mmCIF file of C-alpha atoms in Angstrom:
data_model
loop_
_atom_site.group_PDB
_atom_site.id
_atom_site.type_symbol
_atom_site.label_atom_id
_atom_site.label_comp_id
_atom_site.label_asym_id
_atom_site.label_seq_id
_atom_site.Cartn_x
_atom_site.Cartn_y
_atom_site.Cartn_z
ATOM 1 C CA MET D 1298 7.860 -2.639 61.189
ATOM 2 C CA ASP D 1299 4.361 -4.151 61.427
ATOM 3 C CA SER D 1300 2.747 -0.759 61.962
ATOM 4 C CA MET D 1301 4.396 0.695 58.918
ATOM 5 C CA ARG D 1302 3.223 -2.199 56.708
ATOM 6 C CA ASP D 1303 6.480 -2.372 54.832
ATOM 7 C CA TYR D 1304 5.495 -5.670 53.267
ATOM 8 C CA PHE D 1305 2.565 -4.292 51.234
ATOM 9 C CA PRO D 1306 2.931 -4.629 47.440
ATOM 10 C CA PRO D 1307 3.169 -1.479 45.262
ATOM 11 C CA GLU D 1308 -0.410 -1.970 44.048
ATOM 12 C CA TRP D 1309 -1.785 -1.566 47.563
ATOM 13 C CA ASP D 1310 -2.676 2.104 47.069
ATOM 14 C CA ASP D 1311 -4.466 1.456 43.762
ATOM 15 C CA GLU D 1312 -8.121 1.315 44.774
ATOM 16 C CA SER D 1313 -9.527 -0.243 41.616
ATOM 17 C CA ARG D 1314 -6.704 -2.741 41.265
ATOM 18 C CA MET D 1315 -6.934 -3.901 44.883
ATOM 19 C CA ARG D 1316 -10.721 -4.228 44.680
ATOM 20 C CA VAL D 1317 -10.193 -6.902 42.039
ATOM 21 C CA LEU D 1318 -7.277 -8.582 43.795
ATOM 22 C CA LEU D 1319 -9.112 -8.776 47.116
ATOM 23 C CA GLY D 1320 -12.120 -10.387 45.478
ATOM 24 C CA PRO D 1321 -12.839 -14.090 45.117
ATOM 25 C CA MET D 1322 -10.692 -16.343 42.969
ATOM 26 C CA PRO D 1323 -11.734 -16.434 39.269
ATOM 27 C CA VAL D 1324 -13.394 -19.571 37.978
ATOM 28 C CA ALA D 1325 -11.258 -22.478 36.834
ATOM 29 C CA GLN D 1326 -12.058 -21.834 33.156
ATOM 30 C CA ASP D 1327 -10.340 -18.438 33.302
ATOM 31 C CA ALA D 1328 -6.793 -19.855 33.585
ATOM 32 C CA VAL D 1329 -5.066 -16.562 32.789
ATOM 33 C CA ALA D 1330 -6.873 -14.641 35.535
ATOM 34 C CA ARG D 1331 -6.290 -17.427 38.090
ATOM 35 C CA THR D 1332 -2.578 -17.587 37.230
ATOM 36 C CA SER D 1333 -2.237 -13.805 37.533
ATOM 37 C CA ARG D 1334 -4.044 -13.798 40.891
ATOM 38 C CA CYS D 1335 -1.907 -16.648 42.262
ATOM 39 C CA THR D 1336 1.303 -14.995 41.050
ATOM 40 C CA PHE D 1337 0.434 -11.699 42.742
ATOM 41 C CA TRP D 1338 -0.519 -13.145 46.105
ATOM 42 C CA SER D 1339 2.320 -15.693 46.116
ATOM 43 C CA ALA D 1340 4.873 -12.890 45.702
ATOM 44 C CA ALA D 1341 3.080 -10.817 48.357
ATOM 45 C CA ILE D 1342 3.089 -13.699 50.861
ATOM 46 C CA HIS D 1343 6.786 -14.423 50.275
ATOM 47 C CA HIS D 1344 7.659 -10.751 50.738
ATOM 48 C CA TRP D 1345 5.551 -10.584 53.900
ATOM 49 C CA CYS D 1346 7.368 -13.609 55.353
ATOM 50 C CA ARG D 1347 10.774 -12.135 54.509
ATOM 51 C CA VAL D 1348 10.074 -8.696 55.965
ATOM 52 C CA MET D 1349 8.358 -9.974 59.103
ATOM 53 C CA GLN D 1350 10.802 -12.917 59.467
ATOM 54 C CA LYS D 1351 7.925 -15.372 59.596
ATOM 55 C CA LEU D 1352 8.814 -18.926 58.696
ATOM 56 C CA THR D 1353 5.524 -20.353 59.968
ATOM 57 C CA PHE D 1354 2.066 -18.838 59.676
ATOM 58 C CA SER D 1355 -1.588 -19.732 59.388
ATOM 59 C CA LEU D 1356 -4.348 -18.739 57.016
ATOM 60 C CA LEU D 1357 -5.898 -16.461 59.619
ATOM 61 C CA GLU D 1358 -2.590 -14.646 60.193
ATOM 62 C CA CYS D 1359 -2.155 -14.183 56.477
ATOM 63 C CA GLN D 1360 -5.660 -12.796 56.045
ATOM 64 C CA SER D 1361 -5.153 -10.436 58.985
ATOM 65 C CA ALA D 1362 -1.829 -9.208 57.592
ATOM 66 C CA PHE D 1363 -3.381 -8.304 54.227
ATOM 67 C CA ARG D 1364 -6.642 -6.892 55.521
ATOM 68 C CA ARG D 1365 -7.445 -3.611 53.757
ATOM 69 C CA GLY D 1366 -9.939 -1.716 55.859
ATOM 70 C CA THR D 1367 -12.933 -4.044 56.057
ATOM 71 C CA GLN D 1368 -11.829 -6.085 53.048
ATOM 72 C CA THR D 1369 -10.100 -9.444 53.463
ATOM 73 C CA PRO D 1370 -8.467 -11.285 50.543
ATOM 74 C CA LEU D 1371 -11.068 -13.876 49.643
ATOM 75 C CA GLY D 1372 -8.808 -15.860 47.343
ATOM 76 C CA LEU D 1373 -6.043 -16.583 49.868
ATOM 77 C CA PRO D 1374 -7.213 -20.162 50.625
ATOM 78 C CA ASP D 1375 -7.012 -21.048 46.938
ATOM 79 C CA VAL D 1376 -3.665 -19.268 46.639
ATOM 80 C CA LEU D 1377 -2.222 -21.243 49.563
ATOM 81 C CA LEU D 1378 -3.499 -24.476 48.053
ATOM 82 C CA HIS D 1379 -1.774 -23.527 44.811
ATOM 83 C CA MET D 1380 1.458 -22.725 46.646
ATOM 84 C CA ASN D 1381 1.159 -26.010 48.522
ATOM 85 C CA SER D 1382 0.856 -27.919 45.255
ATOM 86 C CA LEU D 1383 4.087 -26.255 44.075
ATOM 87 C CA GLY D 1384 5.879 -27.049 47.340
ATOM 88 C CA GLU D 1385 6.336 -23.381 48.249
ATOM 89 C CA VAL D 1386 4.352 -23.754 51.482
ATOM 90 C CA LEU D 1387 3.951 -26.995 53.396
ATOM 91 C CA PRO D 1388 2.121 -28.062 56.537
ATOM 92 C CA VAL D 1389 4.653 -28.254 59.331
ATOM 93 C CA GLU D 1390 4.024 -31.973 59.812
ATOM 94 C CA GLN D 1391 5.019 -32.659 56.188
ATOM 95 C CA LEU D 1392 8.305 -30.791 56.426
ATOM 96 C CA PRO D 1393 11.329 -33.098 56.822
ATOM 97 C CA LEU D 1394 12.975 -31.989 60.044
ATOM 98 C CA GLY D 1395 15.577 -33.331 62.422
ATOM 99 C CA GLU D 1396 18.291 -35.922 62.109
ATOM 100 C CA PRO D 1397 17.585 -38.464 59.365
ATOM 101 C CA THR D 1398 17.198 -41.979 60.705
ATOM 102 C CA LYS D 1399 18.521 -45.127 59.110
ATOM 103 C CA GLU D 1400 15.806 -46.771 57.076
ATOM 104 C CA SER D 1401 15.460 -50.430 56.235
ATOM 105 C CA TRP D 1402 14.443 -51.694 52.809
ATOM 106 C CA SER D 1403 10.977 -52.558 54.079
ATOM 107 C CA GLY D 1404 10.596 -49.109 55.632
ATOM 108 C CA TRP D 1405 11.750 -47.451 52.415
ATOM 109 C CA GLY D 1406 9.255 -49.461 50.376
ATOM 110 C CA TYR D 1407 6.437 -48.619 52.757
ATOM 111 C CA ARG D 1408 7.281 -44.909 52.609
ATOM 112 C CA ILE D 1409 7.653 -44.753 48.816
ATOM 113 C CA PHE D 1410 4.880 -47.077 47.667
ATOM 114 C CA ILE D 1411 2.288 -46.801 50.439
ATOM 115 C CA ALA D 1412 2.685 -43.798 52.763
ATOM 116 C CA GLN D 1413 3.412 -41.038 50.244
ATOM 117 C CA PRO D 1414 0.833 -42.103 47.604
ATOM 118 C CA SER D 1415 -1.787 -42.525 50.319
ATOM 119 C CA ARG D 1416 -1.076 -39.057 51.714
ATOM 120 C CA VAL D 1417 -1.239 -37.451 48.270
ATOM 121 C CA ALA D 1418 -4.472 -39.287 47.402
ATOM 122 C CA TRP D 1419 -6.104 -38.356 50.705
ATOM 123 C CA LYS D 1420 -5.076 -34.741 50.275
ATOM 124 C CA GLY D 1421 -6.495 -34.624 46.772
ATOM 125 C CA LEU D 1422 -9.727 -36.246 47.924
ATOM 126 C CA LYS D 1423 -10.182 -33.668 50.680
ATOM 127 C CA GLN D 1424 -9.621 -30.872 48.176
ATOM 128 C CA VAL D 1425 -12.220 -32.342 45.831
ATOM 129 C CA ILE D 1426 -14.883 -32.721 48.491
ATOM 130 C CA GLY D 1427 -13.978 -29.388 50.090
ATOM 131 C CA ALA D 1428 -12.850 -30.882 53.389
ATOM 132 C CA TYR D 1429 -9.274 -29.583 53.232
ATOM 133 C CA ASP D 1430 -9.379 -26.770 55.795
ATOM 134 C CA LEU D 1431 -6.345 -24.503 56.141
ATOM 135 C CA LYS D 1432 -7.707 -22.447 59.015
ATOM 136 C CA THR D 1433 -6.238 -24.692 61.691
ATOM 137 C CA THR D 1434 -3.117 -25.754 59.744
ATOM 138 C CA THR D 1435 0.291 -24.294 60.545
ATOM 139 C CA LEU D 1436 2.121 -23.697 57.280
ATOM 140 C CA VAL D 1437 5.844 -23.333 56.663
ATOM 141 C CA ASN D 1438 7.136 -21.090 53.893
ATOM 142 C CA ALA D 1439 9.626 -23.532 52.352
ATOM 143 C CA VAL D 1440 11.099 -20.910 50.002
ATOM 144 C CA VAL D 1441 11.914 -18.407 52.756
ATOM 145 C CA LEU D 1442 13.061 -21.228 55.038
ATOM 146 C CA GLN D 1443 15.630 -22.333 52.460
ATOM 147 C CA GLU D 1444 16.841 -18.748 52.048
ATOM 148 C CA VAL D 1445 17.277 -18.317 55.801
ATOM 149 C CA CYS D 1446 19.070 -21.680 56.054
ATOM 150 C CA ASP D 1447 21.598 -20.561 53.449
ATOM 151 C CA LYS D 1448 22.094 -17.225 55.215
ATOM 152 C CA VAL D 1449 22.675 -18.873 58.594
ATOM 153 C CA PHE D 1450 25.112 -21.383 57.113
ATOM 154 C CA ASN D 1451 27.121 -18.675 55.327
ATOM 155 C CA ARG D 1452 27.077 -16.320 58.330
ATOM 156 C CA TYR D 1453 28.462 -19.034 60.600
ATOM 157 C CA TRP D 1454 31.438 -19.675 58.322
ATOM 158 C CA GLU D 1455 32.063 -15.959 57.852
ATOM 159 C CA LEU D 1456 32.275 -15.501 61.613
ATOM 160 C CA SER D 1457 34.391 -18.655 61.947
ATOM 161 C CA ARG D 1458 36.954 -17.295 59.492
ATOM 162 C CA GLU D 1459 37.064 -13.984 61.362
ATOM 163 C CA LEU D 1460 37.504 -15.698 64.749
ATOM 164 C CA ASN D 1461 39.758 -18.452 63.383
ATOM 165 C CA SER D 1462 37.574 -21.099 65.026
ATOM 166 C CA ALA D 1463 36.314 -23.133 62.084
ATOM 167 C CA ASN D 1464 34.470 -26.409 62.631
ATOM 168 C CA ASN D 1465 34.083 -25.921 66.409
ATOM 169 C CA LEU D 1466 31.150 -27.207 68.378
ATOM 170 C CA LEU D 1467 28.539 -24.584 69.183
ATOM 171 C CA SER D 1468 25.661 -24.493 71.618
ATOM 172 C CA PHE D 1469 22.215 -23.462 70.458
ATOM 173 C CA THR D 1470 22.373 -20.344 72.641
ATOM 174 C CA ASP D 1471 25.724 -19.236 71.246
ATOM 175 C CA LEU D 1472 24.473 -19.819 67.721
ATOM 176 C CA TYR D 1473 21.434 -17.659 68.377
ATOM 177 C CA HIS D 1474 23.697 -14.837 69.584
ATOM 178 C CA GLN D 1475 25.567 -15.010 66.281
ATOM 179 C CA VAL D 1476 22.669 -15.296 63.810
ATOM 180 C CA GLY D 1477 19.711 -13.983 65.813
ATOM 181 C CA GLU D 1478 19.228 -10.982 63.532
ATOM 182 C CA LEU D 1479 18.841 -13.310 60.526
ATOM 183 C CA VAL D 1480 16.183 -15.599 62.001
ATOM 184 C CA GLY D 1481 14.239 -13.207 64.204
ATOM 185 C CA SER D 1482 13.384 -15.630 67.017
ATOM 186 C CA ALA D 1483 14.655 -18.745 68.777
ATOM 187 C CA ASP D 1484 11.725 -20.759 67.373
ATOM 188 C CA ASN D 1485 12.748 -19.816 63.844
ATOM 189 C CA LEU D 1486 16.348 -20.800 64.589
ATOM 190 C CA HIS D 1487 15.166 -24.157 65.906
ATOM 191 C CA LEU D 1488 13.264 -24.707 62.668
ATOM 192 C CA VAL D 1489 16.305 -23.654 60.614
ATOM 193 C CA VAL D 1490 18.640 -25.985 62.513
ATOM 194 C CA GLN D 1491 16.236 -28.887 62.151
ATOM 195 C CA SER D 1492 15.918 -28.199 58.427
ATOM 196 C CA LEU D 1493 19.709 -28.040 58.013
ATOM 197 C CA ALA D 1494 20.032 -31.282 59.976
ATOM 198 C CA SER D 1495 17.561 -33.039 57.685
ATOM 199 C CA CYS D 1496 19.719 -32.280 54.628
ATOM 200 C CA GLY D 1497 23.003 -33.185 56.352
ATOM 201 C CA ARG D 1498 24.487 -29.694 56.654
ATOM 202 C CA VAL D 1499 24.562 -29.714 60.465
ATOM 203 C CA THR D 1500 24.528 -32.285 63.242
ATOM 204 C CA THR D 1501 22.735 -31.746 66.537
ATOM 205 C CA THR D 1502 22.954 -33.545 69.859
ATOM 206 C CA ASN D 1503 21.721 -33.061 73.414
ATOM 207 C CA HIS D 1504 24.327 -33.155 76.178
ATOM 208 C CA ASN D 1505 23.712 -32.147 79.779
ATOM 209 C CA SER D 1506 20.357 -30.574 78.847
ATOM 210 C CA THR D 1507 22.053 -28.421 76.210
ATOM 211 C CA THR D 1508 21.594 -28.649 72.443
ATOM 212 C CA TYR D 1509 24.855 -28.567 70.504
ATOM 213 C CA VAL D 1510 25.221 -27.853 66.807
ATOM 214 C CA LYS D 1511 28.101 -28.651 64.469
ATOM 215 C CA PHE D 1512 28.178 -27.356 60.888
ATOM 216 C CA ALA D 1513 29.509 -29.264 57.911
ATOM 217 C CA LEU D 1514 32.621 -28.021 56.191
ATOM 218 C CA LEU D 1515 32.204 -25.787 53.150
ATOM 219 C CA GLY D 1516 31.924 -27.893 50.032
ATOM 220 C CA ASP D 1517 31.813 -31.138 52.046
ATOM 221 C CA ALA D 1518 28.907 -33.411 51.192
ATOM 222 C CA HIS D 1519 29.463 -35.635 54.241
ATOM 223 C CA LYS D 1520 27.396 -35.110 57.343
ATOM 224 C CA PRO D 1521 29.511 -33.926 60.308
ATOM 225 C CA SER D 1522 29.759 -36.004 63.455
ATOM 226 C CA ILE D 1523 30.026 -34.989 67.103
ATOM 227 C CA SER D 1524 32.373 -37.025 69.277
ATOM 228 C CA GLN D 1525 32.552 -37.307 73.044
ATOM 229 C CA VAL D 1526 35.972 -35.651 72.933
ATOM 230 C CA GLU D 1527 34.463 -32.539 71.349
ATOM 231 C CA LEU D 1528 31.694 -32.453 73.959
ATOM 232 C CA ALA D 1529 34.235 -32.800 76.773
ATOM 233 C CA GLU D 1530 36.395 -30.071 75.263
ATOM 234 C CA TYR D 1531 33.414 -27.747 74.974
ATOM 235 C CA ASP D 1532 32.423 -28.416 78.613
ATOM 236 C CA LEU D 1533 35.977 -27.698 79.776
ATOM 237 C CA HIS D 1534 36.132 -24.522 77.719
ATOM 238 C CA ARG D 1535 32.823 -23.340 79.142
ATOM 239 C CA ALA D 1536 33.985 -24.177 82.690
ATOM 240 C CA GLN D 1537 37.197 -22.278 82.042
ATOM 241 C CA GLN D 1538 35.240 -19.242 80.937
ATOM 242 C CA GLN D 1539 32.972 -19.431 83.982
ATOM 243 C CA VAL D 1540 35.930 -19.664 86.362
ATOM 244 C CA GLN D 1541 37.634 -16.720 84.633
ATOM 245 C CA ASP D 1542 34.483 -14.644 84.993
ATOM 246 C CA TYR D 1543 34.216 -15.595 88.670
ATOM 247 C CA ILE D 1544 37.869 -14.699 89.255
ATOM 248 C CA THR D 1545 37.277 -11.307 87.682
ATOM 249 C CA HIS D 1546 34.268 -10.817 89.956
ATOM 250 C CA LEU D 1547 36.280 -11.768 93.055
ATOM 251 C CA SER D 1548 39.105 -9.415 92.074
ATOM 252 C CA ASP D 1549 36.660 -6.547 91.682
ATOM 253 C CA GLU D 1550 35.086 -7.408 95.017
ATOM 254 C CA MET D 1551 38.482 -7.386 96.754
ATOM 255 C CA THR D 1552 39.231 -3.963 95.329
ATOM 256 C CA THR D 1553 35.854 -2.684 96.481
ATOM 257 C CA LEU D 1554 36.286 -4.079 99.995
ATOM 258 C CA GLN D 1555 39.719 -2.518 100.290
ATOM 259 C CA GLN D 1556 38.305 0.866 99.351
ATOM 260 C CA GLU D 1557 35.466 0.450 101.860
ATOM 261 C CA ALA D 1558 37.954 -0.423 104.600
ATOM 262 C CA LYS D 1559 39.916 2.765 103.868
ATOM 263 C CA HIS D 1560 36.766 4.857 104.012
ATOM 264 C CA ALA D 1561 35.789 3.208 107.311
ATOM 265 C CA LEU D 1562 39.181 4.028 108.809
ATOM 266 C CA LYS D 1563 38.920 7.612 107.648
ATOM 267 C CA ALA D 1564 35.507 7.790 109.248
ATOM 268 C CA GLY D 1565 36.974 6.500 112.529
ATOM 269 C CA SER D 1566 35.071 3.199 112.509
ATOM 270 C CA LYS D 1567 37.815 0.734 113.295
ATOM 271 C CA ILE D 1568 35.467 -2.178 114.036
ATOM 272 C CA GLU D 1569 33.749 -1.813 110.635
ATOM 273 C CA ALA D 1570 37.118 -1.631 108.934
ATOM 274 C CA LEU D 1571 38.221 -4.887 110.625
ATOM 275 C CA SER D 1572 34.983 -6.591 109.553
ATOM 276 C CA ILE D 1573 35.537 -5.489 105.974
ATOM 277 C CA LEU D 1574 39.114 -6.751 106.057
ATOM 278 C CA ARG D 1575 37.890 -10.153 107.325
ATOM 279 C CA ARG D 1576 35.507 -10.306 104.376
ATOM 280 C CA LYS D 1577 38.385 -9.324 102.126
ATOM 281 C CA LYS D 1578 40.462 -12.216 103.515
ATOM 282 C CA ARG D 1579 37.640 -14.668 102.806
ATOM 283 C CA VAL D 1580 37.307 -13.353 99.277
ATOM 284 C CA GLU D 1581 41.061 -13.555 98.833
ATOM 285 C CA LYS D 1582 41.032 -17.178 99.993
ATOM 286 C CA SER D 1583 38.195 -17.981 97.580
ATOM 287 C CA LEU D 1584 40.148 -16.240 94.837
ATOM 288 C CA GLY D 1585 43.143 -18.473 95.496
ATOM 289 C CA ILE D 1586 40.950 -21.551 95.266
ATOM 290 C CA GLN D 1587 39.477 -20.366 91.987
ATOM 291 C CA LEU D 1588 42.938 -19.660 90.588
ATOM 292 C CA GLY D 1589 43.911 -23.237 91.370
ATOM 293 C CA THR D 1590 40.727 -24.484 89.761
ATOM 294 C CA LEU D 1591 41.435 -22.413 86.683
ATOM 295 C CA GLU D 1592 44.930 -23.868 86.471
ATOM 296 C CA ASN D 1593 43.558 -27.411 86.681
ATOM 297 C CA VAL D 1594 40.883 -26.789 84.063
ATOM 298 C CA SER D 1595 43.363 -25.127 81.712
ATOM 299 C CA THR D 1596 45.817 -28.009 82.136
ATOM 300 C CA CYS D 1597 43.122 -30.587 81.455
ATOM 301 C CA LEU D 1598 41.897 -28.664 78.414
ATOM 302 C CA LEU D 1599 45.413 -28.332 77.040
ATOM 303 C CA GLN D 1600 46.087 -32.029 77.627
ATOM 304 C CA LEU D 1601 42.864 -32.946 75.852
ATOM 305 C CA ARG D 1602 43.751 -30.816 72.844
ATOM 306 C CA ASP D 1603 47.255 -32.289 72.729
ATOM 307 C CA THR D 1604 45.830 -35.798 72.898
ATOM 308 C CA ARG D 1605 43.449 -35.103 70.048
ATOM 309 C CA SER D 1606 46.267 -33.592 67.993
ATOM 310 C CA ASN D 1607 48.470 -36.603 68.708
ATOM 311 C CA LYS D 1608 45.651 -38.893 67.668
ATOM 312 C CA GLU D 1609 45.327 -37.076 64.358
ATOM 313 C CA VAL D 1610 49.085 -37.267 63.806
ATOM 314 C CA VAL D 1611 49.132 -40.997 64.596
ATOM 315 C CA GLY D 1612 46.235 -41.504 62.207
ATOM 316 C CA ALA D 1613 48.137 -39.665 59.492
ATOM 317 C CA PHE D 1614 51.203 -41.823 60.170
ATOM 318 C CA ARG D 1615 49.086 -44.962 59.946
ATOM 319 C CA VAL D 1616 47.675 -43.898 56.597
ATOM 320 C CA GLY D 1617 51.173 -43.078 55.354
ATOM 321 C CA VAL D 1618 52.490 -46.472 56.466
ATOM 322 C CA GLU D 1619 49.673 -48.264 54.691
ATOM 323 C CA ALA D 1620 50.339 -46.264 51.532
ATOM 324 C CA LEU D 1621 54.073 -47.020 51.653
ATOM 325 C CA ARG D 1622 53.376 -50.691 52.271
ATOM 326 C CA ALA D 1623 51.052 -50.804 49.287
ATOM 327 C CA VAL D 1624 53.722 -49.172 47.100
ATOM 328 C CA VAL D 1625 56.507 -51.475 48.312
ATOM 329 C CA MET D 1626 54.378 -54.550 47.823
ATOM 330 C CA GLY D 1627 53.722 -53.504 44.223
ATOM 331 C CA ASP D 1628 56.135 -52.295 41.560
ATOM 332 C CA ALA D 1629 58.564 -50.825 44.106
ATOM 333 C CA SER D 1630 59.481 -54.115 45.813
ATOM 334 C CA ALA D 1631 63.146 -55.124 46.109
ATOM 335 C CA ASP D 1632 62.817 -57.982 43.563
ATOM 336 C CA ARG D 1633 61.095 -55.739 41.048
ATOM 337 C CA VAL D 1634 63.724 -53.030 41.465
ATOM 338 C CA ALA D 1635 66.602 -55.530 41.021
ATOM 339 C CA ALA D 1636 64.973 -56.976 37.890
ATOM 340 C CA THR D 1637 64.463 -53.493 36.495
ATOM 341 C CA MET D 1638 68.103 -52.568 37.108
ATOM 342 C CA ASP D 1639 69.272 -55.772 35.352
ATOM 343 C CA ASP D 1640 67.099 -54.968 32.356
ATOM 344 C CA LEU D 1641 68.490 -51.444 32.296
ATOM 345 C CA GLN D 1642 72.102 -52.708 32.362
ATOM 346 C CA GLN D 1643 71.350 -55.121 29.533
ATOM 347 C CA VAL D 1644 69.889 -52.357 27.387
ATOM 348 C CA LEU D 1645 72.917 -50.135 28.074
ATOM 349 C CA ASP D 1646 75.288 -52.943 27.031
ATOM 350 C CA GLU D 1647 73.388 -53.432 23.784
ATOM 351 C CA CYS D 1648 73.580 -49.717 23.068
ATOM 352 C CA GLN D 1649 77.364 -49.824 23.666
ATOM 353 C CA ASP D 1650 77.740 -52.713 21.213
ATOM 354 C CA ILE D 1651 75.773 -50.843 18.565
ATOM 355 C CA ASN D 1652 77.979 -47.766 18.985
ATOM 356 C CA SER D 1653 81.133 -49.875 18.627
ATOM 357 C CA VAL D 1654 79.855 -51.464 15.416
ATOM 358 C CA LEU D 1655 79.001 -48.105 13.914
ATOM 359 C CA ALA D 1656 82.413 -46.637 14.798
ATOM 360 C CA SER D 1657 84.321 -49.607 13.361
ATOM 361 C CA GLY D 1658 82.322 -49.389 10.109
ATOM 362 C CA VAL D 1659 83.366 -45.802 9.517
ATOM 363 C CA GLN D 1660 87.069 -46.591 10.149
ATOM 364 C CA SER D 1661 87.092 -49.551 7.745
ATOM 365 C CA SER D 1662 85.584 -47.490 4.978
ATOM 366 C CA LEU D 1663 88.353 -44.919 5.350
ATOM 367 C CA ALA D 1664 91.045 -47.585 5.290
ATOM 368 C CA GLU D 1665 89.742 -49.028 2.001
ATOM 369 C CA GLY D 1666 90.148 -45.599 0.214
ATOM 370 C CA ASP D 1667 93.127 -43.301 -0.266
ATOM 371 C CA ASP D 1668 95.491 -42.850 2.590
ATOM 372 C CA ASP D 1669 96.485 -39.531 4.069
ATOM 373 C CA ASP D 1670 99.601 -39.064 1.823
ATOM 374 C CA VAL D 1671 97.643 -39.434 -1.402
ATOM 375 C CA LEU D 1672 95.031 -37.005 -0.182
ATOM 376 C CA GLU D 1673 97.708 -34.455 0.740
ATOM 377 C CA ALA D 1674 99.366 -34.704 -2.724
ATOM 378 C CA GLU D 1675 96.032 -34.150 -4.406
ATOM 379 C CA LEU D 1676 95.482 -31.119 -2.234
ATOM 380 C CA ASN D 1677 98.882 -29.608 -3.255
ATOM 381 C CA GLN D 1678 98.071 -30.230 -6.906
ATOM 382 C CA LEU D 1679 94.825 -28.309 -6.539
ATOM 383 C CA LEU D 1680 96.707 -25.439 -4.943
ATOM 384 C CA ALA D 1681 99.268 -25.360 -7.795
ATOM 385 C CA GLN D 1682 96.658 -25.142 -10.565
ATOM 386 C CA PRO D 1683 95.994 -21.356 -10.275
ATOM 387 C CA GLN D 1684 99.767 -20.558 -10.622
ATOM 388 C CA GLU D 1685 100.055 -22.651 -13.840
ATOM 389 C CA SER D 1686 96.991 -20.974 -15.266
ATOM 390 C CA GLN D 1687 98.527 -17.589 -14.550
ATOM 391 C CA ASP D 1688 101.767 -18.501 -16.440
ATOM 392 C CA VAL D 1689 99.819 -19.591 -19.527
ATOM 393 C CA ASN D 1690 97.883 -16.356 -19.534
ATOM 394 C CA GLN D 1691 101.077 -14.309 -19.411
ATOM 395 C CA GLN D 1692 102.494 -16.225 -22.431
ATOM 396 C CA LEU D 1693 99.346 -15.534 -24.460
ATOM 397 C CA ILE D 1694 99.534 -11.819 -23.654
ATOM 398 C CA CYS D 1695 103.186 -11.605 -24.809
ATOM 399 C CA THR D 1696 102.395 -13.373 -28.083
ATOM 400 C CA PHE D 1697 99.503 -11.013 -28.723
ATOM 401 C CA LEU D 1698 101.709 -7.952 -28.163
ATOM 402 C CA MET D 1699 104.342 -9.225 -30.595
ATOM 403 C CA CYS D 1700 101.721 -9.761 -33.284
ATOM 404 C CA LEU D 1701 100.403 -6.248 -32.761
ATOM 405 C CA ARG D 1702 103.847 -4.689 -33.141
ATOM 406 C CA THR D 1703 104.456 -6.672 -36.369
ATOM 407 C CA ILE D 1704 101.239 -5.335 -37.899
ATOM 408 C CA GLN D 1705 102.162 -1.773 -36.993
ATOM 409 C CA TRP D 1706 105.633 -2.167 -38.642
ATOM 410 C CA LEU D 1707 104.135 -3.543 -41.878
ATOM 411 C CA HIS D 1708 101.714 -0.661 -42.021
ATOM 412 C CA LEU D 1709 104.573 1.816 -41.759
ATOM 413 C CA GLU D 1710 106.368 0.101 -44.639
#
């Protein structure tokens, strides 16, 4: 990848453009030209660090990477100072790394009001007098470091979901096997882990000369903790794996020795065959011992996991008991419930009284009016009215017909 120079910007083949960009930094009065130069080289340095997987570098390495024939970028020191002022690159000693320590009020005041202002003032003074030399300073690309930290964190949880082993303890070596292609080297992974530890996304500890890492849960702002139970479980699991590998090796060796003994017998070498069988017996005896060891380790590991599960269950029970006690001691106590039931019965009795009063009022109003016999007579009278009206109409029609016949008779006369 280095030989192919994949990190070069697109302008690299433009002779006239690169002659200007490789030249010295424009004067301070030409703000537009300085900003353009810093923007170009800042993007080029970030791309170089991403492609080459370089989290740390020096000024000399940067100048060597962007050497064009005999030309070396003369403005890189000013560009790195500009990037340092923006926090994009930092000296490695200024980068917060490792587990954060508890700080007293006096220590916090010293750091905020004395140490940091003094460091900034001293840095600015060295820049003014030209004593700030970047040639011997190891710089960290903070932008690329943050990107790699996010990638490592997300890759770990992706693999954990696939393997169904979320929130397990992990050794530094095992972690490197999982995310090695993202960081490029073990030194870069160490820097990434230390950076994640400083912001509370992982916890690290040393146990039996081994560095262990535990990642925080997704979306959890609390820093994870590593207990002795988790360390013991990891040691037992690793011992179990080692014993299983050794058992597999012994089984393969027994098979090989048996085949060698057969070949020796076929060749007529009985003494060699007996020697091989004796070796096979020793291997078989060692295999039996290892099988017993594996059984003991597996039993201990299973017992440890059961104990931890029981502890979690007991803790959940304890929390539930405290919650129930808090509820019972409050509005759900026996006295409160009895008082509430009495109030409810009183309200129901009052509602029953109101219903009785309303019902009696309606009955009294009906009793004061007409009774059922009067109402029935009035109803029959209403039904008889259409028949009477029909009789009257028939009488009128007969009278009209008689009058009409009388008029006709007179006309004939």
